[in-house]
Amino acid sequence: MAAAALGAALAAPVGAVLALGFHSHAEAAMPTAGTLPSLTSSTPQMVVPNFAALVKQYGPAVVNITTKETVKTSSRAPQGLPPGFGEGDDPLSQFFGFGQMPRWRGQGGVPGQLLRGEGSGFIVGSNGVILTNAHVVADAKEVTVKLVDRREFTAKVIGQDETSDVAVLKIDAKDLPTVKLGNPDNVAVGEWVVAIGAPFGFENSVTQGIVSAKGRTLPDGSYVPFLQTDVAINPGNSGGPLFNLNGEVIGINSQIYTRSGGYQGVSFAIPIDVAMNVSQQLQTSGHVARGRIGVTVQPLDGQLAQSFGLTKPEGALVAQVQKDSPGAEAGLKSGDVILSFNGTDIHESSELPAQVARLAPGTKAKLGIWRDGKAKEVVVQLADMGAQEVASADSAAAGKLGLSVRPLTKDEQKQIESEGGLLVQDVAGAAAEAGIQPGDVVLAANGKAVGSAADLKAITDHAAKHLALLVQRGEARLFVPVDLG
């Protein structure tokens, strides 16, 4: 799998913004070097726009973010590679793929040492509200925001959502310059875009490129329909804004595809409407709710399409419907092909999860499906993805242990030959200090098997200052001591 580097902190991804002011991408709101000529056979070349006015007006709303964190475990990974190349990993086995761009880190790696990371962000509220990538501030003990005028503020992390890689910060300041938000739906492939950030710590660096594609779904399960660009994004760019020529933020630079650990011409940004939806939920409720319908889908190829009587291989083929799920209640069956979701055509199966996840639980959605050679419509009421897939211990257990977990499915239990177990999906606090990682499976705590978050909470509540977790990581099992303080 290729190394997907996130370009915000020198060890984290890159960033995006939400759409509020809607200008057509065809409008030339920002001054350019001249009117772009018509693309005809008599036109030898296009004139590149002048981005100076855009940068002068909105550059002051782009900030440099510095973080401090304590190294918990040693890592043999080469500095600057994405997360996942740590202790116990084959440095080559995952080198080709997608991933968050590492935060820029000057030095570090020794357990107990204080690491300094750098990333980017942008101001969306004149009262000090800032958007960046979650991976920029993940595990940070201290976050500092530096403005273009060299003022520095200690920032509070209002909330962060690992799934979308969006974080919201707040600094104590007023009358700050802000960015203008645009509508990524109005952006056309081939349109010019501009990124401002701090690659390798070089503050307020400007790079430009074009939109390469829209609605990209990456193999990280993030449920984000990324904007793909060829804008140069490197470690330190993570969390910075992606502008259109109207000076509107249409995305947060977040990830790159790389075989070298650095920029190779393929960058990804979180659409600003997705980021702002996450931001609003984090500020109002402290967490992000996403819808789910409880089906497993797969792509359609030409042969499958013909076998189901479809004229072209488009849509999402339902491979499995989870028992008692919204999909099951709506009557969905294995072999159905979902052709549309709330009126939006589904061309690729990968488009469906992002469409579903952006709606709130409880929302009713119309599915256009193909069954037995006929088109029909069904209505499904979305459930909460978190309630089903992330069974998190309640605040007391989370505060004491710092784990977000979900029970293993029956298939997962068979794979590791266990009758229970909890999959770790997020780590903080005491568990992170002990070296527990996302993807680990907690089998037992203090000698007692765990099969639910409630089991783990009960054992944690009755523990004194120490907890011994039996953890499976890959094919190995080990006990991990956790100091509960």
Coordinates of C-alpha atoms in Angstrom, one line a residue:
M1 CA 0.0 0.0 0.0
A2 CA 1.4 3.4 -0.9
A3 CA 2.4 5.8 1.7
A4 CA -0.4 8.4 2.0
A5 CA 1.2 11.4 3.6
L6 CA -0.9 14.1 5.1
G7 CA 0.7 17.5 4.5
A8 CA -0.2 19.6 7.5
A9 CA 2.1 19.0 10.4
L10 CA 5.5 17.7 9.7
A11 CA 4.0 14.4 10.7
A12 CA 0.3 14.9 9.8
P13 CA -2.2 15.6 6.8
V14 CA -3.2 18.7 5.0
G15 CA -6.5 20.8 5.4
A16 CA -10.1 22.3 4.0
V17 CA -13.0 24.9 4.5
L18 CA -16.9 25.0 4.3
A19 CA -19.1 26.6 1.6
L20 CA -21.1 29.6 2.6
G21 CA -20.7 32.3 -0.1
F22 CA -21.7 30.8 -3.4
H23 CA -20.1 32.2 -6.5
S24 CA -20.1 30.5 -9.9
H25 CA -16.7 29.1 -10.7
A26 CA -17.1 30.9 -14.0
E27 CA -17.1 34.3 -12.3
A28 CA -13.7 36.1 -12.2
A29 CA -14.1 37.7 -8.8
M30 CA -10.4 37.9 -8.2
P31 CA -8.1 40.0 -10.4
T32 CA -5.9 38.1 -12.8
A33 CA -3.0 39.0 -15.0
G34 CA -5.4 39.5 -17.8
T35 CA -8.6 38.0 -19.2
L36 CA -8.1 34.4 -20.1
P37 CA -8.3 34.0 -23.9
S38 CA -10.7 31.6 -25.5
L39 CA -9.2 28.1 -26.0
T40 CA -9.2 27.8 -29.8
S41 CA -6.9 26.4 -32.4
S42 CA -5.4 29.9 -32.9
T43 CA -4.5 30.2 -29.2
P44 CA -1.0 29.0 -28.7
Q45 CA -1.2 28.9 -24.9
M46 CA -3.2 30.0 -21.9
V47 CA -2.3 32.9 -19.7
V48 CA -1.6 31.8 -16.1
P49 CA -3.7 33.8 -13.6
N50 CA -2.0 36.2 -11.2
F51 CA -2.7 35.0 -7.6
A52 CA -1.1 38.0 -5.9
A53 CA -4.4 39.8 -5.1
L54 CA -5.9 36.6 -3.6
V55 CA -2.9 35.9 -1.4
K56 CA -2.7 39.5 -0.2
Q57 CA -6.4 39.6 0.8
Y58 CA -6.8 36.1 2.3
G59 CA -3.3 35.1 3.2
P60 CA -3.5 36.9 6.6
A61 CA -6.3 34.4 7.6
V62 CA -3.9 31.5 7.2
V63 CA -2.1 30.5 10.4
N64 CA 0.9 28.4 11.3
I65 CA 0.2 25.8 14.0
T66 CA 3.0 24.5 16.3
T67 CA 2.4 21.5 18.6
K68 CA 4.3 19.9 21.4
E69 CA 3.9 16.3 22.4
T70 CA 5.9 13.7 24.4
V71 CA 7.3 10.7 22.5
K72 CA 5.6 7.6 24.1
T73 CA 7.3 4.8 22.3
S74 CA 10.4 4.5 20.1
S75 CA 10.0 4.2 16.4
R76 CA 12.3 2.8 13.8
A77 CA 10.4 4.5 11.0
P78 CA 12.3 6.9 8.8
Q79 CA 11.5 10.5 9.9
G80 CA 8.7 12.1 7.9
L81 CA 6.9 8.9 6.8
P82 CA 3.2 8.6 7.6
P83 CA 1.7 7.1 10.8
G84 CA 1.7 3.3 10.6
F85 CA 5.4 3.0 10.0
G86 CA 6.2 2.5 13.7
E87 CA 7.6 -0.2 15.9
G88 CA 6.9 -3.7 14.5
D89 CA 6.0 -2.6 11.0
D90 CA 7.9 -3.7 7.9
P91 CA 9.1 -0.3 6.4
L92 CA 8.5 -1.5 2.9
S93 CA 5.3 -3.4 3.2
Q94 CA 3.1 -0.3 3.3
F95 CA 5.3 2.1 1.5
F96 CA 3.0 2.6 -1.5
G97 CA -0.4 4.0 -0.8
F98 CA -2.6 6.8 0.6
G99 CA -2.2 8.4 4.0
Q100 CA -2.0 11.5 6.1
M101 CA 0.9 13.8 5.5
P102 CA 3.2 13.7 8.5
R103 CA 3.6 16.9 10.6
W104 CA 6.9 18.6 10.1
R105 CA 9.1 17.6 13.1
G106 CA 12.5 19.0 13.5
Q107 CA 13.8 16.1 15.7
G108 CA 12.8 13.4 18.1
G109 CA 11.9 9.8 18.5
V110 CA 13.3 9.0 21.9
P111 CA 10.7 8.0 24.5
G112 CA 10.0 10.8 26.9
Q113 CA 11.4 13.4 24.6
L114 CA 9.4 16.5 23.7
L115 CA 8.6 16.7 20.0
R116 CA 7.7 19.9 18.2
G117 CA 5.4 19.6 15.1
E118 CA 4.1 22.2 12.7
G119 CA 1.1 22.4 10.5
S120 CA -1.4 24.9 9.0
G121 CA -4.9 26.2 9.6
F122 CA -7.2 29.0 8.7
I123 CA -9.5 31.4 10.6
V124 CA -13.2 31.0 9.9
G125 CA -14.5 33.1 12.8
S126 CA -13.2 36.6 13.6
N127 CA -13.5 35.6 17.3
G128 CA -10.7 33.1 16.9
V129 CA -12.3 29.9 15.6
I130 CA -9.8 28.0 13.4
L131 CA -10.0 24.9 11.3
T132 CA -7.2 22.4 10.7
N133 CA -6.6 18.7 10.4
A134 CA -7.2 16.4 13.3
H135 CA -3.9 14.7 12.7
V136 CA -2.1 18.1 13.1
V137 CA -3.2 18.4 16.8
A138 CA -3.5 14.7 17.6
D139 CA -1.8 13.8 21.0
A140 CA -0.6 17.4 21.3
K141 CA 0.0 18.6 24.9
E142 CA 0.3 22.2 23.7
V143 CA -0.9 23.9 20.6
T144 CA 0.3 27.4 19.5
V145 CA -1.1 29.4 16.7
K146 CA 1.0 32.1 15.0
L147 CA -0.6 34.8 12.8
V148 CA 0.9 36.5 9.8
D149 CA 1.5 39.6 12.0
R150 CA 3.7 37.4 14.2
R151 CA 1.3 37.4 17.2
E152 CA 1.2 34.0 18.9
F153 CA -1.7 32.5 20.9
T154 CA -2.1 29.3 22.9
A155 CA -5.0 27.5 21.3
K156 CA -7.7 25.3 22.8
V157 CA -8.7 22.2 20.9
I158 CA -12.5 22.5 20.8
G159 CA -12.9 19.1 19.1
Q160 CA -11.4 16.8 16.6
D161 CA -12.9 14.1 14.4
E162 CA -10.4 11.4 13.3
T163 CA -12.8 10.0 10.7
S164 CA -12.9 13.1 8.6
D165 CA -9.6 14.4 9.8
V166 CA -11.1 17.8 10.9
A167 CA -10.3 19.7 14.1
V168 CA -11.6 22.9 15.5
L169 CA -9.3 25.3 17.5
K170 CA -10.1 28.5 19.4
I171 CA -7.7 31.3 20.4
D172 CA -8.5 34.3 22.6
A173 CA -8.6 37.1 20.1
K174 CA -11.0 39.4 18.4
D175 CA -11.5 41.1 15.0
L176 CA -9.3 38.6 13.2
P177 CA -9.1 38.3 9.4
T178 CA -11.2 35.4 8.1
V179 CA -11.4 33.4 4.9
K180 CA -14.4 33.4 2.6
L181 CA -16.1 30.0 2.2
G182 CA -17.1 28.6 -1.1
N183 CA -19.2 25.8 -2.5
P184 CA -17.0 22.8 -3.7
D185 CA -20.0 21.5 -5.7
N186 CA -19.5 24.5 -8.1
V187 CA -15.8 23.8 -8.7
A188 CA -15.0 22.3 -12.1
V189 CA -12.3 19.7 -12.9
G190 CA -9.5 21.6 -14.6
E191 CA -10.1 24.8 -12.6
W192 CA -7.2 26.7 -11.0
V193 CA -6.8 26.4 -7.2
V194 CA -4.3 27.8 -4.7
A195 CA -3.0 26.4 -1.4
I196 CA -1.4 28.4 1.4
G197 CA 0.4 26.7 4.2
A198 CA 3.7 26.0 6.0
P199 CA 5.5 23.2 4.1
F200 CA 8.5 22.0 6.1
G201 CA 7.8 25.0 8.4
F202 CA 8.1 27.7 5.8
E203 CA 5.2 29.8 6.8
N204 CA 2.6 31.2 4.4
S205 CA 4.0 29.5 1.3
V206 CA 1.8 29.6 -1.8
T207 CA 1.4 26.8 -4.3
Q208 CA -1.0 26.5 -7.3
G209 CA -2.4 23.8 -9.5
I210 CA -5.7 22.6 -10.9
V211 CA -8.6 20.4 -9.7
S212 CA -7.7 16.9 -11.0
A213 CA -10.9 15.1 -9.9
K214 CA -13.9 15.3 -7.5
G215 CA -15.5 12.9 -5.2
R216 CA -12.5 10.6 -4.7
T217 CA -13.0 8.0 -2.0
L218 CA -9.7 6.8 -0.6
P219 CA -9.0 3.4 1.0
D220 CA -8.9 4.7 4.5
G221 CA -12.6 4.4 5.3
S222 CA -12.9 8.1 6.1
Y223 CA -16.3 8.6 4.3
V224 CA -14.9 11.8 2.7
P225 CA -15.5 12.6 -1.0
F226 CA -12.1 14.2 -1.5
L227 CA -11.1 16.9 -4.1
Q228 CA -8.0 15.7 -5.9
T229 CA -5.6 18.3 -7.1
D230 CA -2.0 18.6 -8.4
V231 CA -1.2 21.4 -6.0
A232 CA 2.2 20.9 -4.3
I233 CA 1.4 19.7 -0.8
N234 CA 4.2 18.7 1.6
P235 CA 4.6 18.0 5.4
G236 CA 3.5 21.2 7.1
N237 CA 0.8 22.0 4.6
S238 CA -1.7 19.8 6.4
G239 CA -4.7 21.7 7.7
G240 CA -4.2 24.7 5.3
P241 CA -6.9 26.1 2.9
L242 CA -7.5 25.3 -0.7
F243 CA -8.8 28.4 -2.5
N244 CA -10.6 28.8 -5.9
L245 CA -9.9 31.9 -8.0
N246 CA -12.7 33.8 -6.3
G247 CA -10.7 33.7 -3.2
E248 CA -13.1 31.2 -1.5
V249 CA -11.9 28.2 0.5
I250 CA -13.3 25.1 -1.1
G251 CA -11.3 22.5 0.9
I252 CA -8.7 21.6 3.6
N253 CA -5.5 20.1 2.3
S254 CA -5.2 16.8 4.0
Q255 CA -3.5 13.9 2.2
I256 CA -1.2 13.0 -0.7
Y257 CA -0.4 9.9 -2.6
T258 CA 3.3 9.2 -2.6
R259 CA 6.0 6.6 -3.2
S260 CA 8.8 8.8 -1.8
G261 CA 7.2 10.2 1.3
G262 CA 6.9 13.6 -0.3
Y263 CA 4.8 15.4 -2.9
Q264 CA 4.5 13.6 -6.3
G265 CA 1.7 15.5 -8.0
V266 CA -1.4 13.9 -6.4
S267 CA -3.0 15.7 -3.4
F268 CA -6.3 15.5 -1.7
A269 CA -8.4 18.1 0.1
I270 CA -11.5 17.7 2.3
P271 CA -14.4 19.6 0.8
I272 CA -15.2 22.6 2.9
D273 CA -18.9 21.7 3.2
V274 CA -17.9 18.4 4.8
A275 CA -15.4 20.1 7.1
M276 CA -17.9 22.8 8.2
N277 CA -20.6 20.2 9.0
V278 CA -18.1 18.4 11.2
S279 CA -17.0 21.7 12.8
Q280 CA -20.5 22.7 13.6
Q281 CA -21.2 19.4 15.3
L282 CA -18.0 19.5 17.3
Q283 CA -18.8 23.0 18.5
T284 CA -22.4 22.2 19.5
S285 CA -22.3 18.6 20.7
G286 CA -18.7 17.7 21.0
H287 CA -19.0 14.7 18.7
V288 CA -20.0 13.9 15.1
A289 CA -23.0 11.8 14.2
R290 CA -23.2 10.0 10.9
G291 CA -25.9 8.0 9.3
R292 CA -25.8 4.3 8.3
I293 CA -28.0 1.9 6.5
G294 CA -26.3 -1.3 7.4
V295 CA -25.4 -2.8 4.0
T296 CA -22.1 -4.0 2.5
V297 CA -21.7 -3.0 -1.2
Q298 CA -19.3 -3.8 -3.9
P299 CA -18.5 -2.4 -7.4
L300 CA -20.2 -3.6 -10.6
D301 CA -18.1 -4.6 -13.6
G302 CA -19.4 -5.2 -17.1
Q303 CA -20.2 -8.9 -16.6
L304 CA -22.0 -8.3 -13.3
A305 CA -24.0 -5.5 -14.8
Q306 CA -25.1 -7.8 -17.7
S307 CA -26.1 -10.6 -15.3
F308 CA -28.4 -8.2 -13.4
G309 CA -29.9 -6.8 -16.6
L310 CA -28.2 -3.4 -16.4
T311 CA -27.1 -1.6 -19.5
K312 CA -23.9 -0.1 -17.9
P313 CA -21.8 -1.0 -14.8
E314 CA -22.9 1.8 -12.5
G315 CA -24.3 1.7 -9.0
A316 CA -23.5 -0.1 -5.8
L317 CA -24.2 -3.8 -5.6
V318 CA -25.5 -4.9 -2.2
A319 CA -23.5 -7.9 -1.1
Q320 CA -24.8 -8.2 2.4
V321 CA -27.6 -6.7 4.5
Q322 CA -26.9 -6.6 8.3
K323 CA -29.6 -8.1 10.5
D324 CA -32.0 -5.6 12.1
S325 CA -30.3 -2.8 10.2
P326 CA -32.2 0.1 8.6
G327 CA -31.5 -1.5 5.2
A328 CA -33.1 -4.8 6.4
E329 CA -36.1 -2.9 7.8
A330 CA -36.5 -1.1 4.4
G331 CA -36.5 -4.5 2.6
L332 CA -33.1 -4.3 0.9
K333 CA -31.8 -7.6 -0.3
S334 CA -28.5 -9.1 -1.3
G335 CA -28.3 -8.6 -5.1
D336 CA -30.1 -5.2 -5.2
V337 CA -28.2 -2.5 -7.0
I338 CA -28.5 0.9 -5.5
L339 CA -28.6 3.4 -8.4
S340 CA -29.3 6.6 -6.5
F341 CA -29.4 8.1 -3.0
N342 CA -31.8 10.9 -2.3
G343 CA -31.9 11.8 -6.0
T344 CA -28.1 11.7 -6.5
D345 CA -26.9 9.1 -9.0
I346 CA -24.5 6.5 -7.6
H347 CA -21.9 5.9 -10.4
E348 CA -19.3 4.1 -8.2
S349 CA -20.0 1.9 -5.2
S350 CA -17.5 4.0 -3.3
E351 CA -19.7 7.1 -3.6
L352 CA -22.5 5.6 -1.4
P353 CA -20.8 5.5 2.0
A354 CA -19.9 9.2 1.9
Q355 CA -23.4 10.1 0.8
V356 CA -25.0 8.2 3.7
A357 CA -22.5 9.3 6.3
R358 CA -23.1 13.0 5.7
L359 CA -26.7 12.7 6.8
A360 CA -27.8 12.7 10.4
P361 CA -29.1 9.6 12.1
G362 CA -32.9 9.5 11.9
T363 CA -33.1 11.1 8.5
K364 CA -35.3 9.3 5.9
A365 CA -33.6 8.8 2.6
K366 CA -34.9 7.5 -0.8
L367 CA -33.0 4.8 -2.5
G368 CA -33.4 4.1 -6.2
I369 CA -32.7 0.4 -6.6
W370 CA -32.6 -2.2 -9.4
R371 CA -34.1 -5.6 -8.5
D372 CA -35.2 -8.4 -10.8
G373 CA -34.7 -6.4 -13.9
K374 CA -36.9 -3.5 -12.7
A375 CA -36.3 -0.1 -11.1
K376 CA -38.0 0.7 -7.8
E377 CA -37.7 3.0 -4.9
V378 CA -37.4 2.3 -1.2
V379 CA -37.3 4.6 1.8
V380 CA -34.8 3.9 4.6
Q381 CA -34.5 5.7 8.0
L382 CA -30.8 6.1 8.8
A383 CA -29.4 4.8 12.1
D384 CA -26.4 6.2 13.9
M385 CA -23.1 4.8 12.6
G386 CA -21.4 5.5 15.9
A387 CA -23.9 3.6 18.0
Q388 CA -23.3 0.5 15.8
E389 CA -19.7 0.7 14.9
V390 CA -18.0 2.6 17.7
A391 CA -19.1 1.3 21.1
S392 CA -17.2 3.8 23.2
A393 CA -16.9 3.5 27.0
D394 CA -18.8 6.3 28.7
S395 CA -17.1 9.5 29.8
A396 CA -16.0 8.1 33.1
A397 CA -14.2 5.1 31.6
A398 CA -13.0 7.1 28.6
G399 CA -11.5 9.7 31.0
K400 CA -9.8 7.1 33.1
L401 CA -8.6 4.7 30.4
G402 CA -8.8 6.7 27.1
L403 CA -10.1 4.0 24.7
S404 CA -12.8 4.1 22.1
V405 CA -13.7 0.5 21.2
R406 CA -16.3 -1.6 19.4
P407 CA -17.1 -5.3 19.8
L408 CA -15.6 -7.7 17.2
T409 CA -18.0 -9.2 14.7
K410 CA -18.4 -12.9 14.6
D411 CA -16.1 -13.1 11.5
E412 CA -13.5 -11.1 13.2
Q413 CA -13.7 -13.3 16.3
K414 CA -13.1 -16.3 14.0
Q415 CA -10.1 -14.7 12.4
I416 CA -8.3 -14.3 15.7
E417 CA -9.8 -17.4 17.3
S418 CA -11.5 -15.5 20.2
E419 CA -15.0 -15.6 21.7
G420 CA -15.0 -11.9 22.5
G421 CA -12.7 -8.9 22.2
L422 CA -12.9 -5.2 21.5
L423 CA -11.4 -3.4 18.5
V424 CA -9.6 -0.3 19.5
Q425 CA -10.7 2.6 17.2
D426 CA -9.3 5.6 19.1
V427 CA -6.7 6.1 21.8
A428 CA -5.9 8.9 24.3
G429 CA -4.9 9.4 27.8
A430 CA -3.5 6.5 29.9
A431 CA -4.0 3.9 27.2
A432 CA -2.0 6.0 24.7
E433 CA 0.7 6.5 27.2
A434 CA 0.9 2.8 27.6
G435 CA 1.4 2.3 23.9
I436 CA -2.0 1.0 22.9
Q437 CA -2.7 1.7 19.2
P438 CA -5.8 1.9 17.0
G439 CA -6.3 -1.6 15.4
D440 CA -5.3 -3.4 18.6
V441 CA -7.8 -5.9 20.0
V442 CA -8.4 -5.9 23.8
L443 CA -9.1 -9.5 24.8
A444 CA -9.1 -9.1 28.6
A445 CA -8.5 -6.7 31.4
N446 CA -7.0 -7.7 34.8
G447 CA -7.6 -11.4 33.8
K448 CA -11.2 -11.0 32.9
A449 CA -12.5 -11.4 29.3
V450 CA -14.2 -8.4 27.7
G451 CA -16.8 -8.5 25.0
S452 CA -18.4 -5.1 25.3
A453 CA -17.5 -1.5 26.2
A454 CA -19.6 -2.0 29.4
D455 CA -17.4 -5.0 30.4
L456 CA -14.2 -2.9 30.0
K457 CA -15.8 0.1 31.9
A458 CA -16.8 -2.1 34.8
I459 CA -13.3 -3.6 35.2
T460 CA -11.7 -0.2 34.8
D461 CA -14.0 1.4 37.4
H462 CA -13.0 -1.3 40.0
A463 CA -9.3 -1.1 39.2
A464 CA -7.1 0.8 41.6
K465 CA -4.2 2.5 39.9
H466 CA -3.1 -0.2 37.4
L467 CA -4.8 -2.2 34.7
A468 CA -3.3 -5.1 32.8
L469 CA -4.8 -5.4 29.3
L470 CA -4.3 -8.5 27.2
V471 CA -3.9 -7.2 23.7
Q472 CA -3.7 -8.9 20.3
R473 CA -1.7 -6.9 17.7
G474 CA -1.5 -8.8 14.4
E475 CA -0.7 -12.4 15.2
A476 CA 0.9 -11.6 18.5
R477 CA -0.7 -11.4 22.0
L478 CA 0.8 -9.4 24.8
F479 CA -0.1 -7.9 28.2
V480 CA 0.1 -4.2 28.4
P481 CA 0.3 -2.5 31.8
V482 CA -1.7 0.7 32.0
D483 CA -1.1 3.3 34.7
L484 CA -4.5 4.8 35.6
G485 CA -3.0 7.4 37.9

